[in-house]
Amino acid sequence: MFEENEVKLWGVVSPGDILGEKLEEMGMDVNEFARRIGYTPKTVNEILTGKCRVSTEVALNLEYVTEIPASNWLNMQRMYEEDLMRKKMLESLKNQSLWRSDFPLPELAPRNWIADMDNQDDNVSPILQFFRVSSPKAWKDYYLSADLKVAFRISLSEAQDPYAASVWLRRGEILAEAIPMEKQNEKKLRSAVKKALPQFIELAKTYGDQSTMGAPGEIDEGMQKLHEYGLTLGIKILYVQNFKSAPIHGMSRWYRHIPIIQLHDRFEDRKAFWFTFFHELSHIILHGKKDIFIKNAYHGNKNPQKEEEADLFALKCMADAGLDMDDDLKKFVSV
């Protein structure tokens, strides 16, 4: 009856605007159109002004009189409502500049972690998209409130800089999501990692005294081999530059049923790097799947006993690797 391709939608506008143009094209006034479609002139005027939305029934009736398919009218209505809501949300985000300014923007900008971070129309949405949250309130509920126990079993509200810490954590999630891997069985993985511990210690023995500090984001040969070996066991070992206001050394957690060890990529001392790695590795081996451990950052539910266990584990691994704990390195140890 109707050719779908004959109808062109002219951008995101009200269906009433399109109907008005169509009536003018057909040389038909409101009264005549109302009689032909079976509505009152008042109802037709409400459609024209957007006060009456185009339902499926209205769209089908419009199709008979205008020869514009009902699906087009419904799409116009959907696009129009989406556009109105998007504009409303963007307007509300314009009042969130203070929330945005709490993030470490000067350090973030050159890292290019957040696309189009400084766009003039709306510079809050890119941050929301980075975190995959719909609003600053959703970010607060996810990262700061007690509800975090559902996601992390921690709260960053007591962290030195929860905004910078949350960026660091989220960057690790993004890197982890980019690495395909099947879900891991906790019991089997723990067993495999325990058996592989001598290989980890051998890597530390080989690369523990080497330091090839490059530009941010660059990793040395030892870090690369550690990452690759971790993947063979089902662990994602990631490197993410931290922030001055949130100088996190490392983090271990299970993310989407896969263990993750996330480490700062700019340790000046390679021994400090390896000590931190073994500390985080111990959490994967010794402690619960539902916990998250962040080294050098206070957070709610931090467990001193488990942290001490991790330090003792790391000290033994360092000794087995022949890496001495000098005075500077001892600052990483809490026991």
Coordinates of C-alpha atoms in Angstrom, one line a residue:
M1 CA 0.0 0.0 0.0
F2 CA 2.8 2.5 0.9
E3 CA 6.4 2.7 -0.1
E4 CA 8.5 3.0 3.0
N5 CA 11.5 4.4 1.1
E6 CA 9.4 7.3 -0.3
V7 CA 9.2 8.9 3.2
K8 CA 12.2 10.9 4.4
L9 CA 12.5 11.8 8.1
W10 CA 13.7 15.4 8.5
G11 CA 15.9 15.2 11.6
V12 CA 14.7 14.9 15.2
V13 CA 11.5 17.0 15.3
S14 CA 8.0 16.7 16.7
P15 CA 5.6 14.4 14.8
G16 CA 3.2 17.4 14.9
D17 CA 5.7 19.5 13.0
I18 CA 5.8 16.8 10.2
L19 CA 2.0 16.5 10.3
G20 CA 1.7 20.3 9.9
E21 CA 3.9 20.3 6.8
K22 CA 2.0 17.3 5.4
L23 CA -1.4 19.0 5.9
E24 CA 0.0 22.1 4.1
E25 CA 1.3 19.9 1.3
M26 CA -2.1 18.3 0.9
G27 CA -3.9 21.6 1.1
M28 CA -6.0 20.4 4.0
D29 CA -7.0 22.4 7.1
V30 CA -7.4 21.1 10.6
N31 CA -11.2 20.7 10.4
E32 CA -11.1 18.7 7.2
F33 CA -8.3 16.5 8.5
A34 CA -10.2 15.9 11.7
R35 CA -13.2 14.7 9.9
R36 CA -11.2 12.4 7.6
I37 CA -9.3 10.8 10.5
G38 CA -12.2 10.6 12.9
Y39 CA -10.8 12.9 15.6
T40 CA -12.0 16.3 16.9
P41 CA -10.2 19.4 15.8
K42 CA -9.0 19.8 19.4
T43 CA -7.3 16.4 19.3
V44 CA -5.7 17.2 16.0
N45 CA -4.4 20.5 17.3
E46 CA -2.9 18.7 20.4
I47 CA -1.1 16.3 18.0
L48 CA 0.2 19.3 16.0
T49 CA 1.5 21.0 19.2
G50 CA 3.0 17.9 20.7
K51 CA 0.5 17.8 23.6
C52 CA -0.9 14.5 22.4
R53 CA 1.7 11.8 21.7
V54 CA 1.4 9.5 18.7
S55 CA 0.3 6.2 19.9
T56 CA 0.1 3.0 17.8
E57 CA -3.6 3.7 17.1
V58 CA -3.0 7.3 16.2
A59 CA -0.1 6.3 13.9
L60 CA -2.2 3.7 12.1
N61 CA -5.0 6.3 11.5
L62 CA -2.4 8.9 10.3
E63 CA -1.1 6.3 7.9
Y64 CA -4.4 6.0 6.0
V65 CA -4.9 9.8 5.6
T66 CA -1.3 10.9 5.0
E67 CA 0.1 7.8 3.3
I68 CA 3.1 8.0 5.7
P69 CA 3.6 4.6 7.2
A70 CA 2.6 4.1 10.8
S71 CA 6.2 2.9 11.6
N72 CA 7.5 6.3 10.5
W73 CA 5.1 8.2 12.8
L74 CA 6.1 5.9 15.7
N75 CA 9.8 6.4 15.0
M76 CA 9.2 10.2 14.9
Q77 CA 7.5 10.1 18.3
R78 CA 10.3 7.9 19.8
M79 CA 13.1 10.1 18.4
Y80 CA 11.3 13.2 19.6
E81 CA 10.8 11.9 23.1
E82 CA 14.4 10.7 23.2
D83 CA 15.6 14.1 22.0
L84 CA 13.6 15.9 24.7
M85 CA 14.9 13.7 27.4
R86 CA 18.5 13.9 26.2
K87 CA 18.3 17.7 26.2
K88 CA 16.8 17.6 29.7
M89 CA 19.5 15.4 31.0
L90 CA 22.3 17.5 29.4
E91 CA 20.8 20.6 31.0
S92 CA 20.9 18.9 34.4
L93 CA 24.6 17.9 33.8
K94 CA 25.6 21.5 33.2
N95 CA 25.1 22.1 36.9
Q96 CA 27.6 19.3 37.7
S97 CA 30.8 21.3 37.0
L98 CA 31.9 21.1 40.7
W99 CA 31.6 17.3 40.6
R100 CA 33.8 17.2 37.5
S101 CA 36.4 19.5 39.0
D102 CA 37.0 17.1 41.9
F103 CA 38.7 14.7 39.5
P104 CA 42.5 15.0 38.8
L105 CA 41.9 16.7 35.5
P106 CA 45.4 18.1 34.9
E107 CA 46.9 14.6 35.3
L108 CA 44.1 13.0 33.4
A109 CA 44.2 15.1 30.3
P110 CA 47.5 14.0 28.8
R111 CA 46.7 10.3 29.4
N112 CA 43.8 10.3 26.9
W113 CA 41.8 7.8 29.1
I114 CA 38.6 9.8 28.6
A115 CA 37.6 10.6 25.1
D116 CA 36.5 14.2 24.4
M117 CA 36.9 15.1 28.0
D118 CA 37.0 18.9 27.3
N119 CA 34.2 19.3 24.9
Q120 CA 32.4 22.6 25.3
D121 CA 28.8 21.4 25.0
D122 CA 28.9 18.9 27.8
N123 CA 32.1 18.0 29.6
V124 CA 30.4 15.8 32.2
S125 CA 29.0 13.0 29.9
P126 CA 32.5 11.8 28.8
I127 CA 33.4 11.1 32.5
L128 CA 30.1 9.3 33.1
Q129 CA 30.7 7.2 30.0
F130 CA 34.2 6.4 31.2
F131 CA 32.7 5.1 34.5
R132 CA 29.7 3.6 32.7
V133 CA 27.3 5.3 35.1
S134 CA 24.3 7.5 34.2
S135 CA 24.8 10.4 36.6
P136 CA 27.1 11.8 39.3
K137 CA 24.7 10.4 41.9
A138 CA 25.1 6.9 40.4
W139 CA 28.9 7.4 40.5
K140 CA 28.6 8.3 44.2
D141 CA 26.3 5.4 45.0
Y142 CA 28.7 2.9 43.2
Y143 CA 32.0 4.2 44.5
L144 CA 31.4 6.0 47.8
S145 CA 28.3 4.7 49.6
A146 CA 27.9 1.6 51.6
D147 CA 26.1 0.1 48.6
L148 CA 29.6 -0.5 47.2
K149 CA 29.8 -3.7 49.2
V150 CA 27.7 -5.2 46.4
A151 CA 30.3 -4.3 43.9
F152 CA 33.6 -4.0 45.7
R153 CA 33.0 -4.8 49.4
I154 CA 34.8 -1.5 50.1
S155 CA 34.0 2.1 50.2
L156 CA 36.3 4.8 48.9
S157 CA 34.6 7.5 50.9
E158 CA 37.4 7.5 53.4
A159 CA 40.2 7.4 50.8
Q160 CA 42.6 10.3 50.6
D161 CA 41.2 11.2 47.2
P162 CA 38.2 8.9 46.2
Y163 CA 37.8 10.7 42.9
A164 CA 41.4 9.9 41.7
A165 CA 41.2 6.4 43.2
S166 CA 38.0 5.6 41.4
V167 CA 39.6 6.7 38.1
W168 CA 42.5 4.4 38.7
L169 CA 40.2 1.5 39.5
R170 CA 38.0 2.1 36.5
R171 CA 41.0 2.3 34.2
G172 CA 42.0 -1.2 35.3
E173 CA 38.5 -2.5 34.6
I174 CA 38.7 -1.1 31.1
L175 CA 42.0 -2.8 30.5
A176 CA 40.7 -6.0 31.9
E177 CA 37.6 -6.0 29.8
A178 CA 39.8 -5.7 26.7
I179 CA 41.5 -9.1 27.4
P180 CA 39.2 -12.0 26.5
M181 CA 39.3 -14.7 29.1
E182 CA 36.9 -17.4 30.4
K183 CA 35.6 -17.3 34.0
Q184 CA 37.9 -18.9 36.5
N185 CA 37.2 -21.5 39.1
E186 CA 38.6 -20.0 42.4
K187 CA 39.7 -23.3 43.9
K188 CA 41.4 -24.5 40.8
L189 CA 43.1 -21.2 40.1
R190 CA 44.4 -20.9 43.7
S191 CA 46.0 -24.4 43.3
A192 CA 47.5 -23.5 40.0
V193 CA 49.0 -20.2 41.2
K194 CA 50.5 -22.0 44.3
K195 CA 52.2 -24.5 42.0
A196 CA 53.4 -21.6 39.7
L197 CA 54.9 -19.6 42.6
P198 CA 58.5 -20.8 41.8
Q199 CA 58.1 -19.4 38.3
F200 CA 57.0 -16.0 39.6
I201 CA 59.9 -16.0 42.0
E202 CA 62.3 -16.8 39.1
L203 CA 60.9 -13.8 37.2
A204 CA 61.6 -11.6 40.2
K205 CA 65.1 -13.0 40.6
T206 CA 65.8 -12.3 36.9
Y207 CA 64.3 -8.8 36.7
G208 CA 64.1 -7.6 40.3
D209 CA 67.2 -5.4 40.1
Q210 CA 66.5 -4.1 36.6
S211 CA 64.9 -0.7 36.0
T212 CA 64.0 0.7 32.6
M213 CA 61.8 3.5 33.6
G214 CA 60.3 4.9 30.4
A215 CA 57.4 7.2 29.7
P216 CA 54.1 6.7 31.5
G217 CA 52.4 3.6 30.1
E218 CA 55.6 2.0 29.1
I219 CA 56.6 -1.3 30.7
D220 CA 59.9 -3.1 30.9
E221 CA 60.6 -6.7 29.8
G222 CA 60.1 -8.2 33.3
M223 CA 56.6 -6.5 33.6
Q224 CA 55.7 -7.8 30.1
K225 CA 56.8 -11.4 30.9
L226 CA 54.9 -11.2 34.2
H227 CA 51.7 -10.1 32.4
E228 CA 52.0 -12.9 29.8
Y229 CA 52.7 -15.6 32.4
G230 CA 49.7 -14.4 34.5
L231 CA 47.5 -14.9 31.5
T232 CA 48.5 -18.5 31.1
L233 CA 47.3 -19.1 34.7
G234 CA 44.0 -17.2 34.4
I235 CA 45.2 -13.9 36.1
K236 CA 45.1 -10.5 34.5
I237 CA 48.1 -8.5 35.6
L238 CA 47.6 -4.9 34.6
Y239 CA 49.7 -1.7 34.9
V240 CA 48.1 1.6 35.5
Q241 CA 49.8 4.9 36.4
N242 CA 48.4 6.3 39.6
F243 CA 47.8 9.9 40.7
K244 CA 49.7 12.2 43.1
S245 CA 46.6 12.5 45.3
A246 CA 46.0 8.8 45.2
P247 CA 49.4 7.1 45.1
I248 CA 48.1 3.6 45.0
H249 CA 50.8 0.9 44.7
G250 CA 48.6 -2.1 43.8
M251 CA 45.2 -3.7 44.0
S252 CA 43.9 -7.3 43.8
R253 CA 40.3 -8.3 43.2
W254 CA 38.1 -10.7 41.3
Y255 CA 36.4 -8.8 38.5
R256 CA 33.6 -10.7 36.6
H257 CA 34.9 -14.0 38.0
I258 CA 38.5 -13.4 36.9
P259 CA 41.3 -12.4 39.3
I260 CA 43.0 -9.1 38.6
I261 CA 46.2 -7.7 40.0
Q262 CA 46.6 -4.0 39.1
L263 CA 49.9 -2.3 39.7
H264 CA 51.2 1.2 39.5
D265 CA 53.5 1.3 36.4
R266 CA 56.0 3.9 37.6
F267 CA 57.8 2.4 40.6
E268 CA 61.3 4.0 40.8
D269 CA 62.6 0.9 42.5
R270 CA 62.0 -2.4 40.7
K271 CA 62.2 -4.2 44.1
A272 CA 59.3 -2.1 45.3
F273 CA 57.4 -3.2 42.2
W274 CA 58.0 -6.9 42.8
F275 CA 57.3 -6.7 46.5
T276 CA 53.9 -5.1 45.7
F277 CA 53.2 -7.8 43.1
F278 CA 53.8 -10.6 45.6
H279 CA 51.8 -8.8 48.2
E280 CA 48.8 -8.7 45.8
L281 CA 49.4 -12.2 44.6
S282 CA 49.1 -13.5 48.2
H283 CA 45.6 -12.0 48.4
I284 CA 44.6 -14.1 45.4
I285 CA 46.0 -17.2 47.0
L286 CA 45.1 -16.7 50.6
H287 CA 42.0 -14.5 50.8
G288 CA 38.4 -14.3 49.7
K289 CA 37.1 -13.9 46.2
K290 CA 34.6 -11.3 47.4
D291 CA 37.3 -9.0 48.9
I292 CA 39.2 -6.2 47.2
F293 CA 42.6 -5.1 48.5
I294 CA 44.2 -1.8 47.7
K295 CA 47.8 -1.1 48.8
N296 CA 48.8 2.3 50.0
A297 CA 45.2 3.6 50.1
Y298 CA 42.9 3.5 53.1
H299 CA 39.3 2.3 52.4
G300 CA 36.4 1.1 54.3
N301 CA 36.6 -2.6 55.5
K302 CA 40.4 -2.7 55.2
N303 CA 41.6 -5.8 57.0
P304 CA 44.9 -5.2 58.8
Q305 CA 45.4 -8.9 59.6
K306 CA 45.1 -9.9 55.9
E307 CA 47.4 -7.1 54.9
E308 CA 50.0 -8.3 57.4
E309 CA 49.6 -11.8 56.0
A310 CA 50.2 -10.5 52.5
D311 CA 53.3 -8.6 53.6
L312 CA 54.8 -11.7 55.3
F313 CA 54.1 -13.7 52.1
A314 CA 55.8 -11.0 50.0
L315 CA 58.8 -10.8 52.3
K316 CA 59.4 -14.6 51.9
C317 CA 59.0 -14.4 48.1
M318 CA 61.5 -11.5 48.0
A319 CA 64.0 -13.5 50.1
D320 CA 63.6 -16.5 47.9
A321 CA 64.3 -14.3 44.9
G322 CA 67.4 -13.0 46.5
L323 CA 66.1 -9.4 46.6
D324 CA 67.2 -7.6 49.8
M325 CA 64.8 -5.3 51.7
D326 CA 66.8 -2.1 52.1
D327 CA 65.6 0.8 54.3
D328 CA 63.8 2.5 51.4
L329 CA 61.9 -0.6 50.5
K330 CA 60.8 -1.3 54.1
K331 CA 58.3 1.6 53.8
F332 CA 56.2 -0.7 51.7
V333 CA 55.9 -3.2 54.5
S334 CA 53.2 -2.8 57.2
V335 CA 54.5 -5.5 59.6

